[in-house]
Short mmCIF file of C-alpha atoms in Angstrom, two decimals:
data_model
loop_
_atom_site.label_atom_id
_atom_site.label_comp_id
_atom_site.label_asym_id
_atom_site.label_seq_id
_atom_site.Cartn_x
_atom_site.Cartn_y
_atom_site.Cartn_z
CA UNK A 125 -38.18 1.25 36.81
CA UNK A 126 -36.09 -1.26 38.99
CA UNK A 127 -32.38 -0.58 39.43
CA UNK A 128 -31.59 -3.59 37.41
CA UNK A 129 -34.20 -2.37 34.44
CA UNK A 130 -32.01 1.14 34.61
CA UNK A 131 -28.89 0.01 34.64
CA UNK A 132 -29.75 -2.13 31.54
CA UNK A 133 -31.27 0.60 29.76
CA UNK A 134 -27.93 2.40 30.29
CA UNK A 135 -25.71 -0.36 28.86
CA UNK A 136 -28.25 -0.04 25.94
CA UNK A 137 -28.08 3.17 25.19
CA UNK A 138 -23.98 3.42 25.68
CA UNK A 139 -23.61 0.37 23.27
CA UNK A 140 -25.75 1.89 20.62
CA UNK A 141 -23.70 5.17 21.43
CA UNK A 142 -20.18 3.14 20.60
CA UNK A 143 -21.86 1.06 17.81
CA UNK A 144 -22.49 4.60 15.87
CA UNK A 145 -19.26 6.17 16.67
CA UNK A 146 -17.99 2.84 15.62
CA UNK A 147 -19.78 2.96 12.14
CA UNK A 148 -18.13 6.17 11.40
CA UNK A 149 -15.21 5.64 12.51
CA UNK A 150 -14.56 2.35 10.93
CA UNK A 151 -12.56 3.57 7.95
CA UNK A 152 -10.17 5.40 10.29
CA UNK A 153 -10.22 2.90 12.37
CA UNK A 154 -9.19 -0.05 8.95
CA UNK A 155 -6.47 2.74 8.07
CA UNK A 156 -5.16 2.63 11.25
CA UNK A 157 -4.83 -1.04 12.19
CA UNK A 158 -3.24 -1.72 8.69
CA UNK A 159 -0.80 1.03 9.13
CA UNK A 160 0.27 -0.99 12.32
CA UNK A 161 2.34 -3.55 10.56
CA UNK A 162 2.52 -5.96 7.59
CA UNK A 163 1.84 -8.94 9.40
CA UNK A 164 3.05 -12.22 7.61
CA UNK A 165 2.31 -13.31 4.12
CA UNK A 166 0.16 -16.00 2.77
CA UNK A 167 2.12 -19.10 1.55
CA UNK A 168 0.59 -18.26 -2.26
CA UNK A 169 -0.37 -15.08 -2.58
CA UNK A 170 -2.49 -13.93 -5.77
CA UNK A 171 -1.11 -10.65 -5.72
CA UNK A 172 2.27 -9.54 -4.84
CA UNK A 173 3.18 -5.56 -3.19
CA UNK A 174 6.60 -4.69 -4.00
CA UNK A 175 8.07 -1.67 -3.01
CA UNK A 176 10.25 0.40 -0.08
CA UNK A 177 9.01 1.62 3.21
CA UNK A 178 5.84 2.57 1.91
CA UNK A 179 4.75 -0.68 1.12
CA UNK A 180 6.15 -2.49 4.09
CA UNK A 181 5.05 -0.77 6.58
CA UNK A 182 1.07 -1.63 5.97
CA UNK A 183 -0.53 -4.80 6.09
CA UNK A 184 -2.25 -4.44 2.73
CA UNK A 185 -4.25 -7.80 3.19
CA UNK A 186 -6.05 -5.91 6.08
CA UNK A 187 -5.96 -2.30 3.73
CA UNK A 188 -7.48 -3.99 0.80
CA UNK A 189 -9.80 -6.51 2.39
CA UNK A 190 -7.91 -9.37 0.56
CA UNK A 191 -5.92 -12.21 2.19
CA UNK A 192 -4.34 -13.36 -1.06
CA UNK A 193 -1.66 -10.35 -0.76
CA UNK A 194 1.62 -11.06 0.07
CA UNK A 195 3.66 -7.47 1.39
CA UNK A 196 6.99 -7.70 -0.55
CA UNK A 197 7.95 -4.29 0.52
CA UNK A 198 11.21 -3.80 2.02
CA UNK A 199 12.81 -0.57 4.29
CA UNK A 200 15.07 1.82 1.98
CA UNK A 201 14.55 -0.34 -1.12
CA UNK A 202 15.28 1.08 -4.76
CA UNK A 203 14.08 -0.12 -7.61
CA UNK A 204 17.32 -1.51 -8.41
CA UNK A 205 17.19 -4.00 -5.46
CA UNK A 206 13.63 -4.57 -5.99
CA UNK A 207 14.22 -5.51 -9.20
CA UNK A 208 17.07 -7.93 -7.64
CA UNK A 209 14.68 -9.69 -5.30
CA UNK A 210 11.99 -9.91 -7.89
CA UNK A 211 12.88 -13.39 -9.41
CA UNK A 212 12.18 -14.94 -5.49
CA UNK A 213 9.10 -13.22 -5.92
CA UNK A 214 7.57 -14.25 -9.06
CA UNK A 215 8.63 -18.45 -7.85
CA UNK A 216 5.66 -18.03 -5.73
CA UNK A 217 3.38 -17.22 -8.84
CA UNK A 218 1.26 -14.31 -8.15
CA UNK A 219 -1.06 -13.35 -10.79
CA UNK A 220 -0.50 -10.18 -10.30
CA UNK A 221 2.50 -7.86 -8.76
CA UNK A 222 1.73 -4.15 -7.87
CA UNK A 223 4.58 -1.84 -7.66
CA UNK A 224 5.56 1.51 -6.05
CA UNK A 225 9.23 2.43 -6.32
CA UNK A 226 11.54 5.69 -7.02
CA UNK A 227 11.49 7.66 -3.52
CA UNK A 228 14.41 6.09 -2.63
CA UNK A 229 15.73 6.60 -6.01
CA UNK A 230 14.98 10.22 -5.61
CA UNK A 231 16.54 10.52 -2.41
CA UNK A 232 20.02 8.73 -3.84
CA UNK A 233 19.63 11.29 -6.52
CA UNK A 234 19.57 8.28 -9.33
CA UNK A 235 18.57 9.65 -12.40
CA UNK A 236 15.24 9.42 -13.26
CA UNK A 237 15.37 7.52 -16.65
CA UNK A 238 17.63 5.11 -14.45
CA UNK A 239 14.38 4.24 -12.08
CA UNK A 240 11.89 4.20 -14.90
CA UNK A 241 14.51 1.48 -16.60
CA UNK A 242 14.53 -0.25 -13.25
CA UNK A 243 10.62 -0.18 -13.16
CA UNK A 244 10.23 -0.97 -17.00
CA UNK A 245 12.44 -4.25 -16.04
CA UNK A 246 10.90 -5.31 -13.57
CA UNK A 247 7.49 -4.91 -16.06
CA UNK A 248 9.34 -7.16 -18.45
CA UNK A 249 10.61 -9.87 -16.07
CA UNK A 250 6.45 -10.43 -14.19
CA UNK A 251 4.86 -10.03 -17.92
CA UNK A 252 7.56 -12.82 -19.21
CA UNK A 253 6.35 -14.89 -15.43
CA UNK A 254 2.59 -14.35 -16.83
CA UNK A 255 2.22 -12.00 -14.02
CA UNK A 256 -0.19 -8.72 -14.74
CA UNK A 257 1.61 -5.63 -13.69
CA UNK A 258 0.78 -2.54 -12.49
CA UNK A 259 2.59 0.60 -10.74
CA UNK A 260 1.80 3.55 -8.58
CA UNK A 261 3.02 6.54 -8.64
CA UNK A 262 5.07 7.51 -5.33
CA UNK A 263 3.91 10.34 -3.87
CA UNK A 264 5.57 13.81 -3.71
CA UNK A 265 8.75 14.65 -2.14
CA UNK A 266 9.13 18.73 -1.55
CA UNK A 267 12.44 18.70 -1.59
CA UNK A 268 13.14 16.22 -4.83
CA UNK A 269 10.09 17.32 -6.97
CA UNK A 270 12.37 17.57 -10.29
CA UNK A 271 13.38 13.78 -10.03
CA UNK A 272 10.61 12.18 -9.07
CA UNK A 273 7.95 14.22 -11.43
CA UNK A 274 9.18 11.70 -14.40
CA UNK A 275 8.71 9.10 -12.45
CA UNK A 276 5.42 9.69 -10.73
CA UNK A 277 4.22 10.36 -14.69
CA UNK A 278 5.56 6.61 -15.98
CA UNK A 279 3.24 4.69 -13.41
CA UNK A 280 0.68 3.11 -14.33
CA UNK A 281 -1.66 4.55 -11.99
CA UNK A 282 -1.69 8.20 -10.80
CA UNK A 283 -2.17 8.38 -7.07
CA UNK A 284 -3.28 12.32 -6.40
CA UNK A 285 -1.17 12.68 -3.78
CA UNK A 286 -0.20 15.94 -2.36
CA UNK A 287 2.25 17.36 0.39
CA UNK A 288 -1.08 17.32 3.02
CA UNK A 289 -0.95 13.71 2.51
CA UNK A 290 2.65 13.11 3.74
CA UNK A 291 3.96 12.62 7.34
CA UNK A 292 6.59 15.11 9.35
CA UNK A 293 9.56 13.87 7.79
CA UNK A 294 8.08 14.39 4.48
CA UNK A 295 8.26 11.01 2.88
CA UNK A 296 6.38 8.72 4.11
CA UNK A 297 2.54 8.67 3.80
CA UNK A 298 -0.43 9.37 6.50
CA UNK A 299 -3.53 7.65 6.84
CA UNK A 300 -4.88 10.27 4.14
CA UNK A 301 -2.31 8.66 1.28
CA UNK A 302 -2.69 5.62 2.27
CA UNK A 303 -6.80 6.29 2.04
CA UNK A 304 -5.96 7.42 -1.74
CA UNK A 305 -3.97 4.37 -2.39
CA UNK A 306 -6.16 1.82 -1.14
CA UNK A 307 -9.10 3.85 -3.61
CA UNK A 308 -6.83 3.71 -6.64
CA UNK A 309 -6.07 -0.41 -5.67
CA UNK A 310 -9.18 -1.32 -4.83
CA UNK A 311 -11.04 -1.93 -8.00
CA UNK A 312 -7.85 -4.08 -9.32
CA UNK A 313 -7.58 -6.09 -5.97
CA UNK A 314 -11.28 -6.78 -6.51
CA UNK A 315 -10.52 -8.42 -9.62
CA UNK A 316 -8.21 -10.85 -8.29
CA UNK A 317 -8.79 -11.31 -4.68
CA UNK A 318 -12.96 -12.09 -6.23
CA UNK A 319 -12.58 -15.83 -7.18
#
């Protein structure tokens, strides 16, 4: 074999290398990218994220293989202010808004029947809109378990997170919680991200 002929052969054989690592690594690799920013929103989205930290930190259009979401998340956001901002949000007619709220709550120490009000409201206002709803339950937080069990119970959809699935500072999510959440999403987003 000619120099040329081996050092093809090489190239080959290290690109066939990369494209398998690549295969299995793709799902860390999707986790990771969208856990890299929101990016922007699109002008109309079909579905709306609302939420605190947790929501925008990801870019869920990348997450959930949809570019009709729009990331209405917003840093240290309770569901009181979320339900302030939602009327802005429901002008750009989503069909449907998808909502995780109550760790800040839980770290403010608001009662708990005070977030599920908040959450119920903001229910109320995207149902009157003609907006489908649907919530997720926050995940756990060690050190605020009793306030936000009510509140992880009155979602819609029951994330199993657990403490494994949480970052060093004990609130915010790793790419293993966000790997849950994009499982319990993705048959919904599928619905409305299909046509």
């Amino acid at each position: 074999m000619n120099r040329a002929a081996s050092i093809a052969a090489t190239l080959v054989a290290v690109c066939l290398v990369l494209a398998a690592f690549a295969s299995r690594e793709r799902p860390n690799l999707e986790l990771w990218l969208a856990m890299q920013g929101a990016g922007s929103n699109p002008e109309h989205p079909r579905i709306a994220m609302l939420g605190d930290s947790l929501v925008d930190s990801v870019n869920w259009r990348l997450l959930l293989h949809c570019d009709g979401i729009g990331n209405y998340g917003e840093r240290g956001a309770t569901t009181a202010q979320m339900l302030a901002r939602l009327p802005h949000i429901l002008e750009l007619k989503p069909k449907l808004l998808m909502v995780m709220g109550g760790t800040n709550d839980a770290l403010l120490d608001v009662a708990p029947q005070e977030t599920i009000a908040n959450l119920r409201a903001i229910e109320a206002q995207a149902t009157r809109n003609g907006t489908a709803y649907l919530s997720f339950s926050p995940p756990p937080l060690p050190a605020k378990a009793g306030l936000l069990a009510p509140i992880r119970a009155a979602a819609s959809i029951a994330i199993p997170f657990d403490e494994g699935d949480l970052s060093k500072d004990h609130v915010h999510l790793r790419t293993s919680g966000y790997a849950k959440w994009r499982d319990a999403a993705m048959p919904i987003v599928l619905n409305y991200c299909a046509s």
